[in-house]
Short mmCIF file of C-alpha atoms and ligand atoms in Angstrom, two decimals:
data_model
loop_
_atom_site.label_atom_id
_atom_site.label_comp_id
_atom_site.label_asym_id
_atom_site.label_seq_id
_atom_site.Cartn_x
_atom_site.Cartn_y
_atom_site.Cartn_z
CA MET K 29 -133.36 254.19 58.16
CA ARG K 30 -135.00 254.60 54.79
CA ALA K 31 -132.41 252.49 53.06
CA SER K 32 -133.14 249.58 55.39
CA VAL K 33 -136.79 249.71 54.35
CA VAL K 34 -136.18 250.30 50.69
CA ALA K 35 -133.45 247.71 50.14
CA PRO K 36 -135.58 244.59 50.84
CA ILE K 37 -138.40 245.98 48.71
CA GLN K 38 -135.96 246.69 45.92
CA GLY K 39 -134.58 243.19 46.35
CA LEU K 40 -138.05 241.68 46.16
CA GLY K 41 -138.87 243.88 43.19
CA SER K 42 -135.85 242.78 41.21
CA ALA K 43 -136.44 239.14 42.18
CA VAL K 44 -139.99 239.39 40.84
CA LEU K 45 -138.75 241.13 37.72
CA SER K 46 -136.12 238.49 37.03
CA ALA K 47 -138.69 235.73 37.69
CA VAL K 48 -141.05 237.36 35.20
CA ALA K 49 -138.17 237.74 32.76
CA SER K 50 -137.27 234.04 32.99
CA VAL K 51 -140.91 233.01 32.54
CA GLY K 52 -140.79 235.21 29.44
CA THR K 53 -137.64 233.55 28.10
CA ALA K 54 -139.03 230.12 28.96
CA GLY K 55 -142.21 230.95 27.05
CA HIS K 56 -140.06 232.09 24.16
CA LEU K 57 -138.24 228.75 24.24
CA GLY K 58 -141.58 226.90 24.32
CA VAL K 59 -142.90 228.76 21.28
CA GLY K 60 -139.57 228.25 19.51
CA ALA K 61 -139.76 224.52 20.24
CA LEU K 62 -143.29 224.25 18.84
CA ARG K 63 -142.20 226.07 15.69
CA ALA K 64 -139.11 223.91 15.42
CA LEU K 65 -141.28 220.77 15.38
CA ARG K 66 -141.76 221.46 11.67
CA LYS K 67 -138.06 221.02 11.02
CA GLY K 68 -138.20 217.25 11.20
CA ASP K 69 -135.04 216.93 9.14
CA MET K 70 -133.11 218.50 12.01
CA TRP K 71 -134.43 216.66 15.03
CA GLY K 72 -135.55 213.43 13.35
CA PRO K 73 -132.13 211.80 13.09
CA HIS K 74 -131.43 212.36 16.80
CA ILE K 75 -134.65 211.27 18.39
CA LEU K 76 -133.75 207.56 18.68
CA ALA K 77 -130.43 208.26 20.37
CA GLN K 78 -132.12 210.61 22.82
CA MET K 79 -134.86 208.06 23.52
CA ALA K 80 -132.25 205.47 24.31
CA ARG K 81 -130.36 207.86 26.51
CA ILE K 82 -133.37 209.18 28.36
CA GLY K 83 -135.38 205.97 28.54
CA VAL K 84 -133.13 202.95 28.59
CA HIS K 85 -130.39 204.50 30.70
CA SER K 86 -132.93 205.67 33.27
CA LEU K 87 -134.48 202.25 33.80
CA PRO K 88 -132.04 200.92 36.43
CA ILE K 89 -132.51 203.83 38.83
CA ALA K 90 -136.29 203.99 38.23
CA LEU K 91 -136.78 200.26 38.81
CA PHE K 92 -134.51 200.26 41.84
CA ILE K 93 -136.62 202.99 43.44
CA ALA K 94 -139.87 201.26 42.46
CA THR K 95 -138.78 197.94 43.98
CA PHE K 96 -138.11 199.41 47.39
CA THR K 97 -141.17 201.64 47.27
CA GLY K 98 -143.34 198.57 46.60
CA ILE K 99 -141.78 196.69 49.52
CA VAL K 100 -142.25 199.59 51.93
CA LEU K 101 -145.82 200.23 50.80
CA ALA K 102 -146.78 196.61 51.49
CA LEU K 103 -145.12 196.58 54.91
CA GLN K 104 -146.63 199.88 55.99
CA ALA K 105 -150.08 198.96 54.74
CA SER K 106 -150.06 195.74 56.71
CA TYR K 107 -148.79 197.58 59.80
CA THR K 108 -151.61 200.13 59.48
CA PHE K 109 -154.39 197.67 58.63
CA THR K 110 -153.71 194.77 60.99
CA GLY K 111 -156.76 194.01 63.13
CA ALA K 112 -158.91 196.78 61.71
CA ILE K 113 -159.14 196.26 57.98
CA PRO K 114 -158.99 193.03 55.95
CA LEU K 115 -155.39 192.36 54.94
CA TYR K 116 -156.18 192.07 51.23
CA PHE K 117 -156.44 195.87 51.22
CA VAL K 118 -152.63 195.79 51.20
CA GLY K 119 -152.97 194.93 47.50
CA THR K 120 -155.30 197.87 46.98
CA LEU K 121 -153.01 200.33 48.67
CA VAL K 122 -149.87 199.14 46.92
CA GLY K 123 -151.55 199.22 43.52
CA LYS K 124 -153.30 202.56 43.89
CA THR K 125 -150.39 204.40 45.50
CA MET K 126 -147.83 203.07 43.06
CA VAL K 127 -149.84 203.89 39.95
CA LEU K 128 -151.43 207.15 41.01
CA GLU K 129 -148.65 208.77 42.95
CA LEU K 130 -145.33 207.21 43.79
CA GLY K 131 -144.54 205.60 40.43
CA PRO K 132 -144.76 208.84 38.47
CA VAL K 133 -143.54 211.26 41.16
CA LEU K 134 -140.56 209.33 42.50
CA THR K 135 -139.48 208.45 38.97
CA GLY K 136 -139.95 212.08 37.93
CA LEU K 137 -137.85 213.35 40.83
CA ALA K 138 -135.14 210.77 40.27
CA LEU K 139 -134.99 211.57 36.57
CA SER K 140 -134.86 215.31 37.18
CA GLY K 141 -131.49 214.44 38.73
CA ARG K 142 -130.52 211.76 36.26
CA VAL K 143 -131.83 213.18 32.97
CA GLY K 144 -132.48 216.87 33.62
CA ALA K 145 -129.09 217.53 35.20
CA ASN K 146 -127.39 215.64 32.41
CA ILE K 147 -129.12 217.73 29.74
CA ALA K 148 -128.38 220.99 31.57
CA ALA K 149 -124.70 220.08 31.92
CA GLU K 150 -124.40 218.97 28.31
CA LEU K 151 -126.10 221.98 26.76
CA GLY K 152 -124.45 224.30 29.30
CA THR K 153 -121.02 223.05 28.25
CA MET K 154 -121.97 223.49 24.61
CA ARG K 155 -123.10 227.04 25.38
CA VAL K 156 -119.98 228.17 27.24
CA THR K 157 -117.63 226.57 24.70
CA GLU K 158 -119.49 228.39 21.90
CA GLN K 159 -120.69 225.13 20.32
CA VAL K 160 -124.24 226.50 20.35
CA ASP K 161 -123.03 229.63 18.54
CA ALA K 162 -121.17 227.39 16.11
CA LEU K 163 -124.38 225.48 15.36
CA GLU K 164 -126.12 228.76 14.63
CA THR K 165 -123.41 229.98 12.29
CA LEU K 166 -123.64 226.68 10.40
CA ALA K 167 -127.36 227.41 9.94
CA TYR K 168 -128.64 224.86 12.43
CA ASP K 169 -131.46 226.07 14.66
CA PRO K 170 -130.32 224.98 18.16
CA ILE K 171 -133.93 224.67 19.28
CA ALA K 172 -134.75 222.22 16.49
CA TYR K 173 -131.42 220.48 16.70
CA LEU K 174 -130.87 220.23 20.46
CA VAL K 175 -134.09 220.97 22.33
CA VAL K 176 -136.80 219.25 20.30
CA PRO K 177 -135.30 215.73 20.22
CA ARG K 178 -134.63 215.82 23.97
CA VAL K 179 -138.05 217.11 24.96
CA LEU K 180 -139.89 214.74 22.61
CA ALA K 181 -137.83 211.80 23.82
CA GLY K 182 -138.69 212.80 27.39
CA ALA K 183 -142.40 212.95 26.64
CA ILE K 184 -142.27 209.53 24.95
CA MET K 185 -139.95 207.68 27.29
CA PHE K 186 -141.04 208.92 30.74
CA PRO K 187 -144.43 207.15 30.52
CA MET K 188 -142.74 203.92 29.48
CA VAL K 189 -140.28 204.08 32.32
CA VAL K 190 -143.05 204.98 34.78
CA LEU K 191 -145.33 202.15 33.60
CA MET K 192 -142.49 199.71 34.11
CA ALA K 193 -141.75 201.22 37.50
CA ASN K 194 -145.43 200.85 38.46
CA ALA K 195 -145.41 197.20 37.44
CA VAL K 196 -142.15 196.45 39.24
CA GLY K 197 -143.36 198.25 42.37
CA ILE K 198 -146.58 196.23 42.43
CA VAL K 199 -144.70 192.97 41.91
CA ALA K 200 -142.33 193.91 44.74
CA GLY K 201 -145.31 194.64 47.00
CA TRP K 202 -146.90 191.35 46.03
CA LEU K 203 -143.77 189.31 46.74
CA THR K 204 -143.39 191.11 50.05
CA SER K 205 -146.97 190.21 50.95
CA LEU K 206 -146.30 186.57 50.09
CA TRP K 207 -143.00 186.20 51.89
CA LEU K 208 -143.20 188.58 54.81
CA LEU K 209 -146.90 189.11 55.53
CA ASP K 210 -148.33 185.60 55.29
CA MET K 211 -150.79 186.69 52.62
CA SER K 212 -151.69 184.50 49.67
CA SER K 213 -151.52 185.52 46.05
CA PRO K 214 -155.32 185.39 45.59
CA GLU K 215 -155.73 187.71 48.57
CA PHE K 216 -153.24 190.26 47.22
CA LEU K 217 -154.74 190.14 43.73
CA LYS K 218 -158.25 190.49 45.12
CA GLY K 219 -157.20 193.72 46.82
CA LEU K 220 -155.34 194.89 43.77
CA ARG K 221 -158.40 194.47 41.54
CA LEU K 222 -160.89 195.81 44.05
CA PHE K 223 -160.80 199.52 43.26
CA PHE K 224 -158.79 199.31 40.05
CA ARG K 225 -159.91 201.52 37.20
CA SER K 226 -158.23 201.76 33.82
CA TRP K 227 -158.36 205.54 34.29
CA ASP K 228 -155.71 205.12 36.98
CA VAL K 229 -153.23 203.97 34.38
CA TRP K 230 -154.13 206.84 32.07
CA PHE K 231 -153.67 209.24 34.95
CA SER K 232 -150.22 207.77 35.53
CA VAL K 233 -149.39 208.18 31.86
CA ILE K 234 -150.61 211.78 31.70
CA LYS K 235 -148.59 212.65 34.77
CA SER K 236 -145.45 211.08 33.43
CA VAL K 237 -145.80 212.80 30.05
CA THR K 238 -146.01 216.19 31.77
CA PHE K 239 -143.10 215.29 34.06
CA GLY K 240 -141.07 214.17 31.04
CA LEU K 241 -141.78 217.46 29.26
CA THR K 242 -140.92 219.38 32.43
CA VAL K 243 -137.62 217.69 33.25
CA THR K 244 -136.25 217.85 29.71
CA SER K 245 -137.40 221.37 28.86
CA VAL K 246 -136.19 222.79 32.18
CA GLY K 247 -132.83 221.08 31.62
CA CYS K 248 -132.63 222.55 28.11
CA PHE K 249 -133.65 225.99 29.35
CA PHE K 250 -131.01 226.22 32.07
CA GLY K 251 -128.40 224.62 29.84
CA LEU K 252 -128.89 227.02 26.94
CA HIS K 253 -128.92 230.04 29.27
CA THR K 254 -125.65 229.16 30.97
CA THR K 255 -123.11 231.95 31.38
CA GLY K 256 -119.74 232.03 33.09
CA GLY K 257 -117.64 229.00 32.21
CA ALA K 258 -117.41 225.72 34.10
CA GLU K 259 -118.75 227.30 37.27
CA GLY K 260 -121.79 228.45 35.34
CA VAL K 261 -122.39 224.92 34.09
CA GLY K 262 -122.47 223.68 37.68
CA ARG K 263 -124.91 226.41 38.60
CA SER K 264 -127.22 225.59 35.69
CA THR K 265 -127.21 221.93 36.61
CA THR K 266 -128.23 222.62 40.20
CA HIS K 267 -130.88 225.16 39.21
CA SER K 268 -132.30 222.75 36.70
CA VAL K 269 -132.73 219.98 39.28
CA VAL K 270 -134.24 222.29 41.89
CA ALA K 271 -136.62 223.96 39.44
CA SER K 272 -137.86 220.78 37.80
CA SER K 273 -138.37 219.04 41.17
CA MET K 274 -140.47 221.94 42.37
CA ILE K 275 -142.48 222.11 39.15
CA ILE K 276 -143.10 218.35 39.34
CA LEU K 277 -144.51 218.61 42.88
CA VAL K 278 -146.75 221.55 41.98
CA LEU K 279 -147.96 219.85 38.79
CA ASP K 280 -148.61 216.70 40.82
CA ALA K 281 -151.02 218.53 43.13
CA PHE K 282 -152.55 220.41 40.23
CA LEU K 283 -153.23 217.30 38.17
CA ALA K 284 -154.72 215.50 41.16
CA ALA K 285 -157.05 218.44 41.76
CA VAL K 286 -158.09 218.71 38.12
CA LEU K 287 -158.18 215.11 36.88
CA LEU K 288 -159.21 212.97 39.87
CA MET F 9 -121.64 243.17 -0.71
CA SER F 10 -120.08 244.69 2.32
CA ILE F 11 -120.28 244.71 6.09
CA ARG F 12 -121.18 247.88 7.93
CA LEU F 13 -121.68 248.47 11.65
CA GLU F 14 -123.11 251.86 12.52
CA GLU F 15 -122.99 253.32 16.01
CA VAL F 16 -123.52 249.93 17.60
CA HIS F 17 -124.20 249.95 21.33
CA LYS F 18 -124.25 246.75 23.34
CA ALA F 19 -124.38 246.30 27.10
CA PHE F 20 -124.60 243.20 29.28
CA GLY F 21 -126.45 244.23 32.41
CA ARG F 22 -124.69 247.40 33.51
CA LYS F 23 -121.54 246.64 31.59
CA GLU F 24 -121.42 248.73 28.42
CA VAL F 25 -119.18 246.84 26.03
CA LEU F 26 -119.76 248.57 22.70
CA ARG F 27 -120.43 252.30 22.83
CA GLY F 28 -120.96 253.56 19.32
CA PHE F 29 -118.84 251.08 17.38
CA THR F 30 -118.69 251.99 13.70
CA ILE F 31 -116.76 250.19 10.99
CA GLU F 32 -117.14 249.38 7.32
CA ILE F 33 -115.56 246.44 5.53
CA HIS F 34 -115.70 246.54 1.74
CA GLU F 35 -116.09 243.62 -0.59
CA GLY F 36 -112.93 241.57 -1.04
CA GLU F 37 -111.15 243.38 1.76
CA THR F 38 -109.63 241.88 4.90
CA VAL F 39 -109.80 244.05 8.00
CA SER F 40 -108.26 243.26 11.37
CA ILE F 41 -109.77 244.42 14.63
CA ILE F 42 -107.22 244.68 17.40
CA GLY F 43 -107.56 245.63 21.04
CA GLY F 44 -106.86 244.43 24.56
CA SER F 45 -108.59 241.36 25.92
CA GLY F 46 -112.13 241.88 27.14
CA VAL F 47 -112.69 245.10 25.17
CA GLY F 48 -115.47 243.52 23.13
CA LYS F 49 -113.83 242.28 19.96
CA SER F 50 -115.71 238.97 20.00
CA VAL F 51 -118.92 240.80 20.89
CA ALA F 52 -118.47 243.03 17.83
CA LEU F 53 -117.84 240.02 15.58
CA LYS F 54 -120.92 238.19 16.84
CA HIS F 55 -123.09 241.10 15.79
CA ILE F 56 -122.12 240.54 12.16
CA VAL F 57 -123.83 237.12 12.07
CA GLY F 58 -126.67 238.04 14.40
CA LEU F 59 -125.46 235.88 17.29
CA LEU F 60 -125.87 239.09 19.28
CA ARG F 61 -128.22 241.92 18.47
CA PRO F 62 -127.38 245.57 19.07
CA ASP F 63 -129.14 247.51 21.81
CA ARG F 64 -128.86 250.55 19.55
CA GLY F 65 -127.32 251.13 16.14
CA GLU F 66 -127.40 249.06 12.98
CA VAL F 67 -125.59 246.13 11.42
CA TRP F 68 -125.70 245.75 7.64
CA VAL F 69 -124.43 242.72 5.74
CA ASP F 70 -125.02 242.35 2.01
CA GLY F 71 -127.39 245.31 2.18
CA GLU F 72 -129.57 243.63 4.79
CA ASN F 73 -130.24 244.84 8.31
CA VAL F 74 -128.94 241.93 10.40
CA GLY F 75 -129.82 243.52 13.72
CA ARG F 76 -133.52 243.44 12.92
CA MET F 77 -133.64 240.33 10.78
CA PRO F 78 -136.06 237.54 11.81
CA GLN F 79 -134.31 234.40 13.02
CA GLN F 80 -135.26 232.29 9.99
CA GLU F 81 -133.72 234.75 7.54
CA LEU F 82 -130.56 234.88 9.63
CA TYR F 83 -130.06 231.18 8.92
CA LYS F 84 -130.11 231.96 5.18
CA LEU F 85 -127.62 234.79 5.54
CA ARG F 86 -125.31 232.61 7.61
CA ARG F 87 -124.82 230.20 4.70
CA ASN F 88 -122.66 232.93 3.19
CA VAL F 89 -120.66 233.51 6.35
CA GLY F 90 -117.98 231.30 7.86
CA TYR F 91 -117.07 231.83 11.51
CA VAL F 92 -113.80 230.63 13.04
CA PHE F 93 -114.26 230.52 16.81
CA GLN F 94 -111.63 231.55 19.31
CA PHE F 95 -111.40 228.14 20.96
CA ALA F 96 -112.49 226.25 17.84
CA ALA F 97 -115.90 225.31 19.34
CA LEU F 98 -115.74 221.85 17.79
CA PHE F 99 -118.70 219.57 18.52
CA ASP F 100 -117.10 217.13 20.90
CA SER F 101 -119.58 214.35 20.30
CA MET F 102 -118.65 214.21 16.61
CA THR F 103 -115.60 213.12 14.65
CA ILE F 104 -113.40 215.69 12.94
CA GLY F 105 -114.89 214.71 9.59
CA GLU F 106 -118.45 215.18 10.84
CA ASN F 107 -117.50 218.55 12.31
CA VAL F 108 -116.11 219.81 9.04
CA GLY F 109 -119.10 218.42 7.13
CA MET F 110 -121.75 220.03 9.38
CA GLY F 111 -122.38 223.05 7.19
CA LEU F 112 -122.27 220.96 4.01
CA ARG F 113 -125.02 218.68 5.27
CA ARG F 114 -127.37 221.68 5.26
CA ILE F 115 -127.01 221.97 1.49
CA PRO F 116 -129.65 219.75 -0.17
CA GLU F 117 -127.75 219.32 -3.44
CA MET F 118 -124.68 217.80 -1.77
CA SER F 119 -124.46 214.02 -1.88
CA ARG F 120 -122.69 211.98 0.78
CA ALA F 121 -119.80 211.36 -1.57
CA SER F 122 -119.35 214.99 -2.50
CA ILE F 123 -119.49 215.98 1.18
CA ALA F 124 -116.77 213.45 2.01
CA GLU F 125 -114.68 214.75 -0.85
CA ARG F 126 -115.02 218.38 0.20
CA VAL F 127 -114.26 217.48 3.84
CA ALA F 128 -111.06 215.74 2.77
CA GLU F 129 -110.13 218.72 0.61
CA CYS F 130 -110.64 221.20 3.48
CA LEU F 131 -108.66 219.04 5.91
CA ARG F 132 -105.84 218.81 3.38
CA LEU F 133 -105.86 222.60 3.10
CA VAL F 134 -105.18 222.94 6.85
CA ASP F 135 -102.58 220.18 6.79
CA LEU F 136 -104.72 217.59 8.60
CA GLU F 137 -105.12 215.05 5.86
CA GLY F 138 -106.73 211.80 7.01
CA PHE F 139 -107.96 213.14 10.35
CA GLU F 140 -111.64 212.46 9.53
CA GLU F 141 -112.18 209.65 12.01
CA ARG F 142 -110.47 211.23 15.02
CA MET F 143 -112.38 212.87 17.85
CA PRO F 144 -111.77 216.50 18.91
CA ALA F 145 -110.55 215.36 22.34
CA GLU F 146 -107.74 213.38 20.72
CA ILE F 147 -106.01 216.26 18.94
CA SER F 148 -103.97 219.25 20.10
CA GLY F 149 -105.23 222.80 20.57
CA GLY F 150 -103.52 224.01 17.40
CA GLN F 151 -105.00 221.16 15.41
CA ARG F 152 -108.46 221.91 16.81
CA LYS F 153 -108.13 225.49 15.63
CA ARG F 154 -107.23 224.32 12.16
CA VAL F 155 -110.25 222.01 12.14
CA GLY F 156 -112.38 225.01 13.14
CA PHE F 157 -110.90 226.83 10.17
CA ALA F 158 -111.65 223.93 7.83
CA ARG F 159 -115.24 223.78 9.10
CA ALA F 160 -115.73 227.50 8.45
CA ILE F 161 -114.42 227.44 4.88
CA ALA F 162 -116.10 224.16 3.88
CA THR F 163 -119.20 225.81 2.41
CA GLU F 164 -117.10 228.35 0.48
CA PRO F 165 -118.62 231.39 2.20
CA LYS F 166 -118.34 234.91 0.81
CA TYR F 167 -117.49 236.26 4.24
CA LEU F 168 -115.10 234.82 6.78
CA LEU F 169 -114.96 235.98 10.36
CA TYR F 170 -111.92 234.90 12.35
CA ASP F 171 -111.93 235.23 16.13
CA GLU F 172 -108.29 235.11 17.18
CA PRO F 173 -107.33 232.46 14.64
CA THR F 174 -103.67 232.43 15.68
CA THR F 175 -103.75 233.12 19.41
CA GLY F 176 -101.94 230.40 21.32
CA LEU F 177 -100.40 228.85 18.22
CA ASP F 178 -96.70 228.31 17.65
CA PRO F 179 -95.02 230.66 15.13
CA VAL F 180 -94.97 228.09 12.34
CA THR F 181 -98.67 227.26 12.64
CA THR F 182 -99.40 230.97 12.93
CA ALA F 183 -97.67 231.55 9.62
CA VAL F 184 -99.63 228.70 8.06
CA ILE F 185 -102.95 230.17 9.23
CA ASP F 186 -101.96 233.68 8.15
CA GLU F 187 -101.10 232.31 4.73
CA LEU F 188 -104.51 230.60 4.57
CA ILE F 189 -106.30 233.83 5.45
CA MET F 190 -104.43 235.64 2.69
CA ARG F 191 -105.18 232.84 0.23
CA MET F 192 -108.90 233.00 1.00
CA ARG F 193 -108.85 236.65 0.04
CA ARG F 194 -106.53 236.35 -2.94
CA GLU F 195 -107.92 233.23 -4.59
CA LEU F 196 -111.57 233.25 -3.56
CA GLY F 197 -112.18 236.97 -3.10
CA VAL F 198 -113.46 236.40 0.42
CA THR F 199 -114.30 239.42 2.55
CA GLY F 200 -112.65 238.89 5.91
CA VAL F 201 -112.72 240.23 9.45
CA VAL F 202 -109.87 239.07 11.66
CA ILE F 203 -109.74 239.63 15.40
CA THR F 204 -106.27 239.37 16.77
CA HIS F 205 -103.83 240.30 19.50
CA ASP F 206 -100.89 239.68 17.29
CA MET F 207 -99.71 242.88 15.61
CA ASN F 208 -97.47 241.04 13.16
CA SER F 209 -100.36 238.89 12.02
CA ALA F 210 -102.63 241.91 11.74
CA PHE F 211 -100.16 243.86 9.61
CA ARG F 212 -99.41 240.84 7.44
CA VAL F 213 -102.92 239.67 6.57
CA SER F 214 -105.00 242.83 6.45
CA ASP F 215 -105.71 245.71 4.13
CA ARG F 216 -106.79 247.82 7.06
CA VAL F 217 -106.50 247.59 10.82
CA ALA F 218 -108.92 249.06 13.38
CA LEU F 219 -108.15 249.50 17.06
CA LEU F 220 -111.11 248.91 19.40
CA HIS F 221 -110.79 250.88 22.60
CA GLU F 222 -113.44 251.69 25.20
CA GLY F 223 -116.28 250.50 23.01
CA ARG F 224 -115.37 252.53 19.91
CA VAL F 225 -112.94 252.43 17.01
CA ARG F 226 -110.07 254.52 18.28
CA PHE F 227 -108.07 254.43 15.06
CA GLN F 228 -108.26 252.77 11.67
CA GLY F 229 -106.02 252.73 8.67
CA THR F 230 -103.67 250.68 6.54
CA PRO F 231 -100.86 248.85 8.34
CA THR F 232 -98.48 251.57 7.16
CA GLU F 233 -100.73 254.33 8.48
CA MET F 234 -101.10 252.55 11.77
CA ARG F 235 -97.37 252.07 12.20
CA ALA F 236 -96.91 255.79 11.62
CA ALA F 237 -99.77 256.92 13.83
CA ASP F 238 -98.86 259.07 16.79
CA ASP F 239 -102.05 258.45 18.76
CA ARG F 240 -100.86 257.47 22.23
CA ILE F 241 -103.29 254.55 22.58
CA VAL F 242 -102.21 253.14 19.21
CA ARG F 243 -98.54 253.55 20.13
CA GLY F 244 -99.15 251.98 23.51
CA PHE F 245 -100.81 248.99 21.92
CA ILE F 246 -98.32 248.47 19.10
CA GLU F 247 -95.30 248.89 21.33
CA GLY F 248 -96.82 247.02 24.26
CA ARG F 249 -96.48 249.98 26.64
CA PRO F 250 -99.47 250.16 28.97
CA GLU F 251 -98.26 253.44 30.51
CA LEU F 252 -99.03 255.23 27.23
CA MET F 253 -102.59 253.89 27.28
CA GLY F 254 -103.20 255.22 30.79
CA ALA F 255 -104.02 251.70 31.88
CA ALA F 256 -103.65 250.64 35.48
CA PRO F 257 -100.88 248.03 35.74
N1 ADP G 16 -123.10 236.79 26.43
C1 ADP G 16 -122.51 237.61 27.32
N2 ADP G 16 -123.11 237.89 28.49
C2 ADP G 16 -122.54 238.73 29.37
N3 ADP G 16 -121.36 239.33 29.19
C3 ADP G 16 -120.70 239.10 28.06
C4 ADP G 16 -121.23 238.21 27.06
N4 ADP G 16 -120.37 238.17 26.02
C5 ADP G 16 -119.33 238.98 26.37
N5 ADP G 16 -119.52 239.54 27.58
C6 ADP G 16 -118.62 240.49 28.24
O1 ADP G 16 -118.26 241.48 27.32
C7 ADP G 16 -116.91 241.84 27.48
C8 ADP G 16 -116.18 241.75 26.15
O2 ADP G 16 -116.05 240.38 25.81
P1 ADP G 16 -115.32 239.88 24.49
O3 ADP G 16 -115.94 240.50 23.30
O4 ADP G 16 -115.35 238.39 24.55
O5 ADP G 16 -113.84 240.41 24.68
P2 ADP G 16 -112.62 240.22 23.68
O6 ADP G 16 -112.30 241.56 23.18
O7 ADP G 16 -111.51 239.66 24.51
O8 ADP G 16 -113.04 239.27 22.60
C9 ADP G 16 -116.33 240.92 28.53
O9 ADP G 16 -116.25 241.65 29.73
C10 ADP G 16 -117.33 239.83 28.66
O10 ADP G 16 -117.40 239.39 29.99
MG1 MG G 17 -112.65 237.30 22.31
#
């Protein structure tokens, strides 16, 4: 009887404890990364390669998603508005939704799979094959050498990828309006400009910087804390994708509440 | 200028691996640590360079308390310590030459040319002359181990820690590596700690041998003393007779 009451509480207790412990280790990693920023000689030489890997290699998937999002947004807007609201609002909806929400969030989620998982698997493999230990014994700080270039590259490249995705999504929505909705270009552009504020673009950039920091640092965190061989690497990769997706969605709501 | 572990305790979760491990390695001496697999030999070795920190007990290297040392100072200490990893732990995104040169690139005074020269010299020492441009994935397990060895000795460290340097190697390569370990001690006065399964290797390369059993040093002495020991665990290990050690089959 008592055991059946106590066990779930104990389970919850240890879950909370281990959550607190991982927040602690994550904080430790964050502080370490800030300190390691000073060691430019260690991360400097790697930043370009990481930027290429994180940015350039992510473009195809990000632009693919943006294209279809733009098309769907235009079609759904016209379906919703027909008869009630002037059709040029299709341009407004496509523009606003792409820039404020779907550009950053869908790209962020896609890249948590593309970039975050890749980082977790790479660093996880390095951890279980003792390459991280080897770095340490050769007097390289793994935070400065491995984490900093990846996280910085994420913070720099995510906004670029997202801005391109926004643009491609809007163009896709525009072409859809022209070809499938019998709208004219001036109509679409009128709607697009109607409620446009430059702040919207800044908001998109701020969001994508935080998402870039999130995806890369979560990937590094789970990668470096991998235990248990190849199986452990698989586990870290999955955890990294799940955790960064959840953090992205929470941050998304938080930033909307605070900044809009 | 010595290595001393005092009553080191280390557990992972509930698993107590080291339970009062004490050993002292004097300057210029080579000591082998033997013991069954999974008893914590690698864990003990990692404490010496601060890759792991003791839960209790102390680790002293060069008169400094490694267990309590701040991370930044550890990096300084590690310039004097070479570590040969069990499975080589080569960086697979780099060439063999870059791997061996990693530690050298941390030394500001070294020019590109002198690094290349030293890398070639170390590769020659392990019989892998001209392997600079190959990738770790392209060479055999034994060759990888030798590259790991070359990488560890490249910076001419005062201390060398070898984690199973000969396990899985053929007898000829084993003899080559054993000879290198002895040369490091003889010609460069390196202080060495060798972890091994291989009793012949242990007796050949070391001044003293220590047997790690159930988290503690069960026995230590010169190879001659160990051969003569009548401790049943030591006998069981040397003769490969688990029944003496009370181990479940
Ligand atoms: N970082 C770690 N986290 C959890 N357990 C570990 C870790 N390192 C080693 N262990 C455990 O400690 C025990 C001793 O490991 P090890 O020192 O590698 O053995 P060996 O004597 O074969 O070198 C093993 O059971 C291993 O699973
Ligand atoms: Mg081991």
